[in-house]
Coordinates of C-alpha atoms (C1' of nucleotides) in Angstrom, one line a residue:
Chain A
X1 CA 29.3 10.5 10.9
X2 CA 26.2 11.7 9.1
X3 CA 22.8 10.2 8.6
X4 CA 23.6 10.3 5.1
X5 CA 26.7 9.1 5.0
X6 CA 25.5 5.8 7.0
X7 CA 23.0 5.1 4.8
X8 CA 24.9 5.0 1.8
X9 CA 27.3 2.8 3.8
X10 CA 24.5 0.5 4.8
X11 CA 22.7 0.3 1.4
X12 CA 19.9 1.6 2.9
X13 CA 17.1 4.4 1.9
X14 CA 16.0 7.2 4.0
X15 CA 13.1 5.8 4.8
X16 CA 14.2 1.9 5.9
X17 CA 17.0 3.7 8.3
X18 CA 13.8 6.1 10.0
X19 CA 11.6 2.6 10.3
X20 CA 15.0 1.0 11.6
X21 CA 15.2 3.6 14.7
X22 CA 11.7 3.7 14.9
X23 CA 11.7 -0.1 15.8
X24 CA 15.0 0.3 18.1
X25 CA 13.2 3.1 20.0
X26 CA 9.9 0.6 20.7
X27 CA 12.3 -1.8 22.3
X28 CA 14.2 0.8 24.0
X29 CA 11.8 2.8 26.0
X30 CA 9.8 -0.6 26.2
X31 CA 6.9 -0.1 24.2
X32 CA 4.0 -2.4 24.8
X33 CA 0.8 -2.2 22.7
X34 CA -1.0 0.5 22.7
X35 CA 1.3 2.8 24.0
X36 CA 1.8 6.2 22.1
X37 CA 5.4 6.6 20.3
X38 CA 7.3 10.0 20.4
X39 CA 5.1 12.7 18.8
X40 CA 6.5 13.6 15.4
X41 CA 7.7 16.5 15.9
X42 CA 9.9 14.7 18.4
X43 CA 11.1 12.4 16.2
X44 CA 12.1 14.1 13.3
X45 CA 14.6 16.0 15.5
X46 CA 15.4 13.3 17.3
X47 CA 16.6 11.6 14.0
X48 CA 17.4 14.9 12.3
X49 CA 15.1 14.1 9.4
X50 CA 11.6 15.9 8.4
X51 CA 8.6 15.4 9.7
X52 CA 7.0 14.8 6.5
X53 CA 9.9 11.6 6.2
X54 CA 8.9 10.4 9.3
X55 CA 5.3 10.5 8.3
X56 CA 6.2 8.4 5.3
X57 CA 7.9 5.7 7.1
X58 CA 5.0 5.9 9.8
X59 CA 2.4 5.4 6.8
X60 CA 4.4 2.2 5.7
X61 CA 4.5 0.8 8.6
X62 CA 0.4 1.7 9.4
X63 CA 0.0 -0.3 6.0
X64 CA 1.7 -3.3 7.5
X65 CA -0.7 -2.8 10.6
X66 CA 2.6 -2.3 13.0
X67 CA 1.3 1.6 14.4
X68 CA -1.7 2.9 13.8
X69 CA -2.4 7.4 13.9
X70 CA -5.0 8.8 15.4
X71 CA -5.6 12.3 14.6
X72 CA -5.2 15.0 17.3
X73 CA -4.1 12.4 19.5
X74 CA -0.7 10.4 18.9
X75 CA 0.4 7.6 17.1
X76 CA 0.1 4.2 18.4
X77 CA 1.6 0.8 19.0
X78 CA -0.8 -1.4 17.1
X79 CA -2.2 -4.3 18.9
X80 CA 0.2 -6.9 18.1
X81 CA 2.9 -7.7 20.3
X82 CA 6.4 -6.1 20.7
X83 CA 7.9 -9.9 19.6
X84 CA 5.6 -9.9 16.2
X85 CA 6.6 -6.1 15.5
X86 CA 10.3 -6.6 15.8
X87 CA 10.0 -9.8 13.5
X88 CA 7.7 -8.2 10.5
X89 CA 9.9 -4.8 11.0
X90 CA 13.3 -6.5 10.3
X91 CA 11.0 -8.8 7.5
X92 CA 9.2 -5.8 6.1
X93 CA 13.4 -3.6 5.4
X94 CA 14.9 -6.9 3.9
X95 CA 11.8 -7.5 1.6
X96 CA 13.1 -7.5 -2.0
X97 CA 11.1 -5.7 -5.1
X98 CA 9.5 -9.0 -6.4
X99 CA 10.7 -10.2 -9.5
X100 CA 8.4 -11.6 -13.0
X101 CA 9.2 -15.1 -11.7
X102 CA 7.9 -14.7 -8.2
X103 CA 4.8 -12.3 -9.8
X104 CA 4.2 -15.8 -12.0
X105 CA 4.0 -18.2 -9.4
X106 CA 1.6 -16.2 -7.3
X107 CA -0.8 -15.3 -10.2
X108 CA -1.2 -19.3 -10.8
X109 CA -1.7 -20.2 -7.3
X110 CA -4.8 -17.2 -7.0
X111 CA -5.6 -18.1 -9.7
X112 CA -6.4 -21.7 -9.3
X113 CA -8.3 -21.1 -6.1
X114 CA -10.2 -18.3 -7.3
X115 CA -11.6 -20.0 -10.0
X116 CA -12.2 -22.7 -8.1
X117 CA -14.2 -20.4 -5.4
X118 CA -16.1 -18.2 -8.5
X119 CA -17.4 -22.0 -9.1
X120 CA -18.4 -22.4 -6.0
X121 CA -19.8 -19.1 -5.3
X122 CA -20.5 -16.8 -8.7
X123 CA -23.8 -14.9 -8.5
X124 CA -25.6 -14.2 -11.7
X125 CA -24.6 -11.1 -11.6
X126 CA -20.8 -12.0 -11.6
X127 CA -21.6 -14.2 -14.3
X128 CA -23.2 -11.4 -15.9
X129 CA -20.0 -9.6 -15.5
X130 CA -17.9 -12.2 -16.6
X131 CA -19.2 -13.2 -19.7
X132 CA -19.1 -9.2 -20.8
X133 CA -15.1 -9.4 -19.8
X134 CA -15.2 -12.9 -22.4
X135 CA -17.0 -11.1 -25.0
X136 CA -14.9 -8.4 -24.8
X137 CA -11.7 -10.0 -25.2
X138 CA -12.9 -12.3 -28.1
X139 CA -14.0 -9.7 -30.0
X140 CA -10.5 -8.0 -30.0
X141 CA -9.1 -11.4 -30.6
X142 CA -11.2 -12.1 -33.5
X143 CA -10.2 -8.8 -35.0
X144 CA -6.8 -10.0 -34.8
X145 CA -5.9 -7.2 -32.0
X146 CA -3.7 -7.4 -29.2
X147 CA -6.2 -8.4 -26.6
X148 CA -3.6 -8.6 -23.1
X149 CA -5.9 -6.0 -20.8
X150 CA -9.3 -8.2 -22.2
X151 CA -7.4 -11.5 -20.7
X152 CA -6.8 -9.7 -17.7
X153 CA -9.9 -8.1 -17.3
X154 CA -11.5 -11.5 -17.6
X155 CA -9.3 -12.9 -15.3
X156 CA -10.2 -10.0 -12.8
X157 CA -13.8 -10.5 -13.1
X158 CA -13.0 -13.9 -12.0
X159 CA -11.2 -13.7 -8.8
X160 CA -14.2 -10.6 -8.0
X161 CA -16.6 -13.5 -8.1
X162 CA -14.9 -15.7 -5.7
X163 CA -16.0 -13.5 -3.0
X164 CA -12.6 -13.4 -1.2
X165 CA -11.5 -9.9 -1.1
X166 CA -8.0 -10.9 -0.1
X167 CA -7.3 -12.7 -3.0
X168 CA -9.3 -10.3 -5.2
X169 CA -6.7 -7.2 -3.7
X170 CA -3.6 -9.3 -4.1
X171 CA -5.1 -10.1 -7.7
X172 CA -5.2 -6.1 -8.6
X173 CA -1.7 -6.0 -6.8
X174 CA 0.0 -7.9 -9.6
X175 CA -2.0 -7.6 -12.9
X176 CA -0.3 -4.6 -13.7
X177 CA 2.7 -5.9 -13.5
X178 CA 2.1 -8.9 -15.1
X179 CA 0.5 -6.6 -18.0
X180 CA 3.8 -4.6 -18.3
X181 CA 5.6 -7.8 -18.6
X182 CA 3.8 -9.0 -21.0
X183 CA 3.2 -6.6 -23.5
X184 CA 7.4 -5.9 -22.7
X185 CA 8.1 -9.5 -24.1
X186 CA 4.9 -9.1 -26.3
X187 CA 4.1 -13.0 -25.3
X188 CA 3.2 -15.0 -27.7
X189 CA 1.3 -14.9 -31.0
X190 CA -1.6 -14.8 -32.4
X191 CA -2.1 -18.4 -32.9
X192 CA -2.0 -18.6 -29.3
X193 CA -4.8 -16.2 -28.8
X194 CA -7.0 -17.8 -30.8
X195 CA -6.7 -21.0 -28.5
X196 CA -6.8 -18.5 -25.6
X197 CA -10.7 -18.0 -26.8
X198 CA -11.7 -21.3 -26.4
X199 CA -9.5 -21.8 -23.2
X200 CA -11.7 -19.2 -21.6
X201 CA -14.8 -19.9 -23.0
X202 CA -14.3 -23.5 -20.7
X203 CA -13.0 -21.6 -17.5
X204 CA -16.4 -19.6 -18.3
X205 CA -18.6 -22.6 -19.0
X206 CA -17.5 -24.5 -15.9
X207 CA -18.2 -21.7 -13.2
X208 CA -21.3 -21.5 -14.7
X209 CA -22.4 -25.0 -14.4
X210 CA -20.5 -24.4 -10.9
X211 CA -17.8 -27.4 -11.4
X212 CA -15.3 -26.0 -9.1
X213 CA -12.8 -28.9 -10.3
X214 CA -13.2 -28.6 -13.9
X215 CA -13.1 -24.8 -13.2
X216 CA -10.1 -25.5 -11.6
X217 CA -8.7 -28.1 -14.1
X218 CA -9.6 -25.7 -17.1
X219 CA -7.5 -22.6 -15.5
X220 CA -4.6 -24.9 -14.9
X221 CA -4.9 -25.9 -19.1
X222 CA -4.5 -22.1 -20.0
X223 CA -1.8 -21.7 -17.6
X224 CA -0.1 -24.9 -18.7
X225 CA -0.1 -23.7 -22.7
X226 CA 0.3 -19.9 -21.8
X227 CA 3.8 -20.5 -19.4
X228 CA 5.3 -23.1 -20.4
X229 CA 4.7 -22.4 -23.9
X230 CA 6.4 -18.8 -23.9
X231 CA 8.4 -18.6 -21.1
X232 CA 9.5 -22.0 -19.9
X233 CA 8.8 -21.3 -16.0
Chain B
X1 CA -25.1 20.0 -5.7
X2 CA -21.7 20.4 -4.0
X3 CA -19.2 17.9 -3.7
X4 CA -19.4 16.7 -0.6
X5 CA -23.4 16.3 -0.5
X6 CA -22.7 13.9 -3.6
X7 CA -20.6 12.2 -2.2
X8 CA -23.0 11.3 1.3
X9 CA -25.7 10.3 -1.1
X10 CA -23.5 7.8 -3.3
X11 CA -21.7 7.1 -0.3
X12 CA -18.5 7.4 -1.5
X13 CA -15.4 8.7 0.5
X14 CA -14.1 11.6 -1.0
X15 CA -10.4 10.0 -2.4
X16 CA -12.8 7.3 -4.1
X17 CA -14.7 10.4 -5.7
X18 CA -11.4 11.8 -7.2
X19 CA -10.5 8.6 -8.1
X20 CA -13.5 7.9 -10.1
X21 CA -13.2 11.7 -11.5
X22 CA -9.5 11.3 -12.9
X23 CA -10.8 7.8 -15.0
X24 CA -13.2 9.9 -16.1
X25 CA -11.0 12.4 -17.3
X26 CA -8.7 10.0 -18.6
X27 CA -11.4 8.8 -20.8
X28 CA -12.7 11.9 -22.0
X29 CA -9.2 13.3 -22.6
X30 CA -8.5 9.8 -24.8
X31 CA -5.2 9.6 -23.1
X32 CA -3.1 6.8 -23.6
X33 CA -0.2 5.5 -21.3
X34 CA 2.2 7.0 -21.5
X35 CA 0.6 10.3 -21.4
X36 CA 0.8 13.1 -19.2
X37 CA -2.2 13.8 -16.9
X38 CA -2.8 17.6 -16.0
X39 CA -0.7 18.9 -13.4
X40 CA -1.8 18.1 -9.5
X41 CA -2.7 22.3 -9.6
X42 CA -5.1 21.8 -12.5
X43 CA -6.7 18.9 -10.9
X44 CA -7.4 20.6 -7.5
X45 CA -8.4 23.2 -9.0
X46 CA -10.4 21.1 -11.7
X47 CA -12.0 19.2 -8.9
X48 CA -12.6 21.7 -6.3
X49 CA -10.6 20.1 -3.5
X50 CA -7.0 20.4 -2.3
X51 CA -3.9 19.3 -4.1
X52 CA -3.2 17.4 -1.0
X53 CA -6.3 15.0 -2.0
X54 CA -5.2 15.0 -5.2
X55 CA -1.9 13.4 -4.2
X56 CA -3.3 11.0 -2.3
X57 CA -5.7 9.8 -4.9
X58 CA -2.6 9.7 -7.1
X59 CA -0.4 7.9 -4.9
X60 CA -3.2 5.6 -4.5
X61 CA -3.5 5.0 -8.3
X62 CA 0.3 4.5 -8.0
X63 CA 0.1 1.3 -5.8
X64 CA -1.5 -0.3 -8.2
X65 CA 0.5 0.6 -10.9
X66 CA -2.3 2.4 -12.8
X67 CA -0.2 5.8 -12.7
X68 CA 3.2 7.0 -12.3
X69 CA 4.4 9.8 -11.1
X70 CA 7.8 11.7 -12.2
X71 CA 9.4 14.5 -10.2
X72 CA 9.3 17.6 -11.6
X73 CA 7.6 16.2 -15.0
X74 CA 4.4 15.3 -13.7
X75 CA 2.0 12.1 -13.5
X76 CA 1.6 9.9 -16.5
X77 CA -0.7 7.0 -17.4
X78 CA 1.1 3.7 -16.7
X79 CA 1.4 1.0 -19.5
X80 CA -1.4 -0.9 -19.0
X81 CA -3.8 0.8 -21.8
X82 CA -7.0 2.6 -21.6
X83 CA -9.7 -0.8 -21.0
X84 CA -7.4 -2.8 -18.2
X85 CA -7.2 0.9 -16.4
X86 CA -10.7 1.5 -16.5
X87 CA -11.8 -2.4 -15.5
X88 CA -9.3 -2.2 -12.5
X89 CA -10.4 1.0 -11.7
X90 CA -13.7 0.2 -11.1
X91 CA -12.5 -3.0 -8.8
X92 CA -10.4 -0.6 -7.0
X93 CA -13.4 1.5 -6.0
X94 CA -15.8 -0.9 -5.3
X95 CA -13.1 -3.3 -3.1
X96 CA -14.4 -4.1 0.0
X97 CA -12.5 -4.3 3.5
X98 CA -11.1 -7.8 3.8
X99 CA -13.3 -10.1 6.5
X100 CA -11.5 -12.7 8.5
X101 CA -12.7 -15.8 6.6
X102 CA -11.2 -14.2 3.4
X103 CA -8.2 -13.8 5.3
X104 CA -7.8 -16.9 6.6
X105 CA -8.7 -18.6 3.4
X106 CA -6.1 -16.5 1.6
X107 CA -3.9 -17.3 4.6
X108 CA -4.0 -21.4 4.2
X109 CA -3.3 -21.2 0.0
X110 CA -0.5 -18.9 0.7
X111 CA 1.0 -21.2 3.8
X112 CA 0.5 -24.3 2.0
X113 CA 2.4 -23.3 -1.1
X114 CA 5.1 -21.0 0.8
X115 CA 5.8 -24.3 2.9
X116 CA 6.2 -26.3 -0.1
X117 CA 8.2 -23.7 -2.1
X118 CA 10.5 -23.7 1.0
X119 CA 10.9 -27.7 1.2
X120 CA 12.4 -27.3 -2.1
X121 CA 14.5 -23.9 -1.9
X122 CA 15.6 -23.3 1.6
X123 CA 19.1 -22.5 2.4
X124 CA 20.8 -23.4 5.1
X125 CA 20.4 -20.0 6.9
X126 CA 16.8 -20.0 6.5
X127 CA 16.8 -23.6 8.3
X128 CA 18.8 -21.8 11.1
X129 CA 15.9 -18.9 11.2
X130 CA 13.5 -20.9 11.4
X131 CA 14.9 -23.1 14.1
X132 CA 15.6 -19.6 16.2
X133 CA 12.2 -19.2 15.3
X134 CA 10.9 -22.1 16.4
X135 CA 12.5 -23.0 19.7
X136 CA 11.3 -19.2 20.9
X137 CA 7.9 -20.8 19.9
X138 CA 8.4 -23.5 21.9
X139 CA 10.3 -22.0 25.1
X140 CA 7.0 -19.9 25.0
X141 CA 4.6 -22.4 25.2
X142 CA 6.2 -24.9 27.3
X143 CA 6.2 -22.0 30.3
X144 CA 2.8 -21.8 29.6
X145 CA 2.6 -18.4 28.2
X146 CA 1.1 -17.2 25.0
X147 CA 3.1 -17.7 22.0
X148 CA 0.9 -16.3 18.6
X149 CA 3.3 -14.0 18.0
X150 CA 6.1 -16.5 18.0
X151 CA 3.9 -18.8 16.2
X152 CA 3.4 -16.0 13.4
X153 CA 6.9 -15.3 13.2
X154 CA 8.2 -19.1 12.5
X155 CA 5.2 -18.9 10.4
X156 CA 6.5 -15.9 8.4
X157 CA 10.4 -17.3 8.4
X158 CA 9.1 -20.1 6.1
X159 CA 7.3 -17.8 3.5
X160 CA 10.8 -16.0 3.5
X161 CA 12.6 -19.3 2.7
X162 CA 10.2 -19.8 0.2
X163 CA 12.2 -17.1 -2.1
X164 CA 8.9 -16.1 -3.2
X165 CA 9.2 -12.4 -2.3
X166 CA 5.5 -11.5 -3.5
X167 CA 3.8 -14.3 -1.5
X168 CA 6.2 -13.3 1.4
X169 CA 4.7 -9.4 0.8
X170 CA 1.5 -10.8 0.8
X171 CA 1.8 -13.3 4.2
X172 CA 3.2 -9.3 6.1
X173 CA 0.2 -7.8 4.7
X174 CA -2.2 -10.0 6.2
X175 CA -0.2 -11.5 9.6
X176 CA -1.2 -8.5 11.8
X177 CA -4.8 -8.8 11.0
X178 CA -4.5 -12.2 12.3
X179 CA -3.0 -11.9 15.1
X180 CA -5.0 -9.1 16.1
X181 CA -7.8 -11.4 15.6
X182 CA -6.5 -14.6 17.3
X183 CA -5.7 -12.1 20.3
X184 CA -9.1 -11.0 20.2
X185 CA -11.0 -14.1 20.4
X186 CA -8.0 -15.2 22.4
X187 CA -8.3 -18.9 19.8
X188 CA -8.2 -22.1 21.9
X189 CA -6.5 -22.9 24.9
X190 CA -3.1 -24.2 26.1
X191 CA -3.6 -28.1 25.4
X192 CA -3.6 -27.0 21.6
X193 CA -0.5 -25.2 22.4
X194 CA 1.4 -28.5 23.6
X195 CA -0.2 -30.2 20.7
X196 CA 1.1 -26.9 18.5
X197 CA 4.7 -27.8 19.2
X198 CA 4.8 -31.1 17.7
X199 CA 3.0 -30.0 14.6
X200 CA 5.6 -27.0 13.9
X201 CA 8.6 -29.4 14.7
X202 CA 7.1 -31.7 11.8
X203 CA 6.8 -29.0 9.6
X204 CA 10.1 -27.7 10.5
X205 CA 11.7 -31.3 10.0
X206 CA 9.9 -32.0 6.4
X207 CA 11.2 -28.6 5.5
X208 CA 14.7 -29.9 6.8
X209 CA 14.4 -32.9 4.6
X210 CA 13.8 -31.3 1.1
X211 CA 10.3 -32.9 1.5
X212 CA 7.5 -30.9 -0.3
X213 CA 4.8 -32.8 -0.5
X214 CA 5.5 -34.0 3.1
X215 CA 5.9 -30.1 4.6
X216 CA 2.6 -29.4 3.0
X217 CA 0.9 -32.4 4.7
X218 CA 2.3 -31.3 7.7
X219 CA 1.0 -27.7 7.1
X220 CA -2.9 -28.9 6.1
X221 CA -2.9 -30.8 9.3
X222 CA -1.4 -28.0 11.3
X223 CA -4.6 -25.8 9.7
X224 CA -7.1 -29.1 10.2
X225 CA -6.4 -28.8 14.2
X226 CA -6.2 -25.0 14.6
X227 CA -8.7 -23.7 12.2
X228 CA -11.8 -26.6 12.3
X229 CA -11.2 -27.0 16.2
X230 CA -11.5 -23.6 17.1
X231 CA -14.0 -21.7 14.1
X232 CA -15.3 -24.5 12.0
X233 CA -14.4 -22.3 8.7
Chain C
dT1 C1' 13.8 27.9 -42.6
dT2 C1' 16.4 25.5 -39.0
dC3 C1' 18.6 25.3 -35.0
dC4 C1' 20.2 26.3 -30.5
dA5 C1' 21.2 29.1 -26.3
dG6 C1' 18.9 31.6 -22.8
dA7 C1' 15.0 33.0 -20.5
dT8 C1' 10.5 31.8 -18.7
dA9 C1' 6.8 28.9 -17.0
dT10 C1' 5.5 24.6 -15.1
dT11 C1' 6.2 20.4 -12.7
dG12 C1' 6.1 17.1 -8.5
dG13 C1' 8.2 17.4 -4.1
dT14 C1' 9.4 19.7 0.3
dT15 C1' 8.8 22.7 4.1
dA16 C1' 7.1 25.4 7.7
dA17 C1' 3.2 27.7 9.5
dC18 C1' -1.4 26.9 10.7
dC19 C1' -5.8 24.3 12.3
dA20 C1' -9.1 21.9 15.0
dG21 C1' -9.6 18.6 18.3
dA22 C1' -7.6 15.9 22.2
dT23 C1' -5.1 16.0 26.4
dA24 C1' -2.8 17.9 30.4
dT25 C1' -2.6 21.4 33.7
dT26 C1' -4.1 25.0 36.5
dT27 C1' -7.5 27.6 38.8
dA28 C1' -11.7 28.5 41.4
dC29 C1' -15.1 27.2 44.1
dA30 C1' -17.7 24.1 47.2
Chain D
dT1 C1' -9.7 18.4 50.1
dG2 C1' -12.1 17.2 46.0
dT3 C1' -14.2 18.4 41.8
dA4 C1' -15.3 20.9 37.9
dA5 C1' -14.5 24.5 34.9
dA6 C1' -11.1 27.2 32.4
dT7 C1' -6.9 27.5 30.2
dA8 C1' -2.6 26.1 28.1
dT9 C1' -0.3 22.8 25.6
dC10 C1' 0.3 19.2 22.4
dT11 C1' -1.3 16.1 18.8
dG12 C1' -1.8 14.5 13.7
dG13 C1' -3.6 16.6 9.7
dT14 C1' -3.9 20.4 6.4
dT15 C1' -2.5 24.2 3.7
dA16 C1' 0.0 27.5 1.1
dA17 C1' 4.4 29.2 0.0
dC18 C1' 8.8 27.6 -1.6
dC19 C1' 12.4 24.6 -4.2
dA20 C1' 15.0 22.5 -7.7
dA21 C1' 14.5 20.0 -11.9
dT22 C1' 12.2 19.9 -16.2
dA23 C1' 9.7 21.4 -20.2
dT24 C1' 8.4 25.1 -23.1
dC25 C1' 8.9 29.4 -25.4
dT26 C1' 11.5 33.1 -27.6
dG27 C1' 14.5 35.4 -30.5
dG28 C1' 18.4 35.7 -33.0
dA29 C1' 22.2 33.5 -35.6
dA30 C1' 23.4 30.4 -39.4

DNA sequence: TTCCAGATATTGGTTAACCAGATATTTACA
DNA sequence: TGTAAATATCTGGTTAACCAATATCTGGAA
């Protein structure tokens, strides 16, 4: 049987069945740390694929911090532990496109520790930067425009100032998303928006006066009216 | 000035540079999503680098959803309009590389909420993955060896149970950093190990129960010991 | 003028040859 | 025999030519 064949009997794209072999091969020829895989070349015609596929599935798993390349040199079992690889490798080809629900959930819970940090932690300067994002989306508001990238924007500037950088990646991560979702459903009208002003105006007011728990209590208020309110989650 | 001397004095990598060069473009064109981009050609030519930068810069623009491409169409502005692209742009190139506190802190919100999330939604086959997990935690310590990976990994079975696929994304994104780290400053020593045990069996059996607010105790104390003990974050 | 088939040009994706640097091997000399 | 220099090989990365699908143009028929 083909390669192709299997992987349409398995469900499975190109790519997931090259990181699959690539993991069985580690454990195989007893890969520790730091050792250097098969050279590319090797690989793709040991799996019969191309080389540029198995540099795709070698970038994944480099994003996932499982190998890591070094140019002119080889590729390398990252420092992690054959145990840990085999586990986030079997996690990382059953991991599911995430769905609006799941994007929702997250958002709040950044969201509520962000704020809670920008309180804690804003510089003028992100102040600065955050009250331009607020002015910004109030003005479209009050001109009775859709104002969906503003809110986010805002919301952005926000987790930025809570000087995690984690959280402020995931937080890029899923605003698109949520954008697309929203402007899909088109949430919500424009009596809501004009509530949404005032809702930020507070989230604003209490990282300035750096009230992490009225920051905190404040975000929880516009997510409580903006969910429940259109959506029901 | 030449490209590359600009971008040693502003310091930016050259992907960062193209980045910053297509928003610009973007702008000056007035395009709006869903509109077409020029083709990867025109843009390495445009730029004076190679398509294969290009691509990259693309691809890049693609994870965060701000472009998409089509095969054999070509690359078109994603629906997130002109001021969201442009405000998430600029937080794209001026994101920093994560530092460990940020990790960590990102780590404990996600952990607490994934444990409570899979308190209320685990199926029975996650309580047996976690258990497999778990007892190769525990057969790990108890003959003394060193068990972060298998502490990671029962770790990482409960943000699958959670059925929160983007917080389980986001818990493989930042699980090798941490080991890598804990490895590094080889954390604490093997009485915290025995002491390890009981705390994961106590999460484990509040997750068993169908008790949130219990698993997330259990969790915050798990955190208290490991992460005040041995790095006073 | 309108419409549609066919030809042409353009697109992102793919491939194979090429590159510079790292590594392994051989050779030459002490 | 040991060591260092020279050479050959191998590495991931880069590049330019190629591919098939798509979009656009052209010209003639209705």
């Amino acid at each position: 049987m083909n390669l192709e064949a299997l992987q349409k009997m398995e469900g499975l794209s190109l790519q997931k069945t090259i990181i699959s072999k690539i993991k069985d091969l580690i454990n195989y020829k007893n890969l520790e740390p730091g050792d250097k895989l098969p050279s590319e070349r090797m690989l793709s015609d040991k799996f019969g694929v191309t080389r540029s596929n198995i540099r795709e599935a070698i970038q994944k798993l480099e994003f996932y911090g499982i190998l890591n390349s070094i140019p002119q040199s080889g590729t390398f079992v990252a420092n992690i532990g054959v145990i840990a690889m085999n586990g986030m490798i079997e996690d990382i080809l059953r991991l599911e496109d995430p769905d609006f629900k799941s994007l929702v959930e997250t958002r709040i819970l950044l969201e509520l520790k962000t704020v809670r940090l920008a309180a804690l932690r804003r510089t003028e300067n992100d102040l600065k930067k955050m009250k331009e994002a607020l002015d910004a989306y109030i003005i479209k508001v009050k001109d009775g425009q859709d104002a969906v990238q503003e809110d986010l924007l805002f919301h952005l500037a926000i987790a930025k100032a809570s000087g995690n950088s984690t959280m402020n990646t995931f937080m890029l991560i899923i605003t698109p998303e949520i954008i697309t979702n929203f402007e899909k459903y088109h949430v919500c009208d424009k009596g809501l928006a004009e509530l949404g002003i005032a809702e930020h105006q507070a989230i604003y007011d209490a990282i300035q006066e750096q009230n992490p728990k009225l920051a905190k209590q404040k975000m929880k208020d516009h997510f409580s009216v903006l969910y429940q309110y259109c959506y029901n989650i």
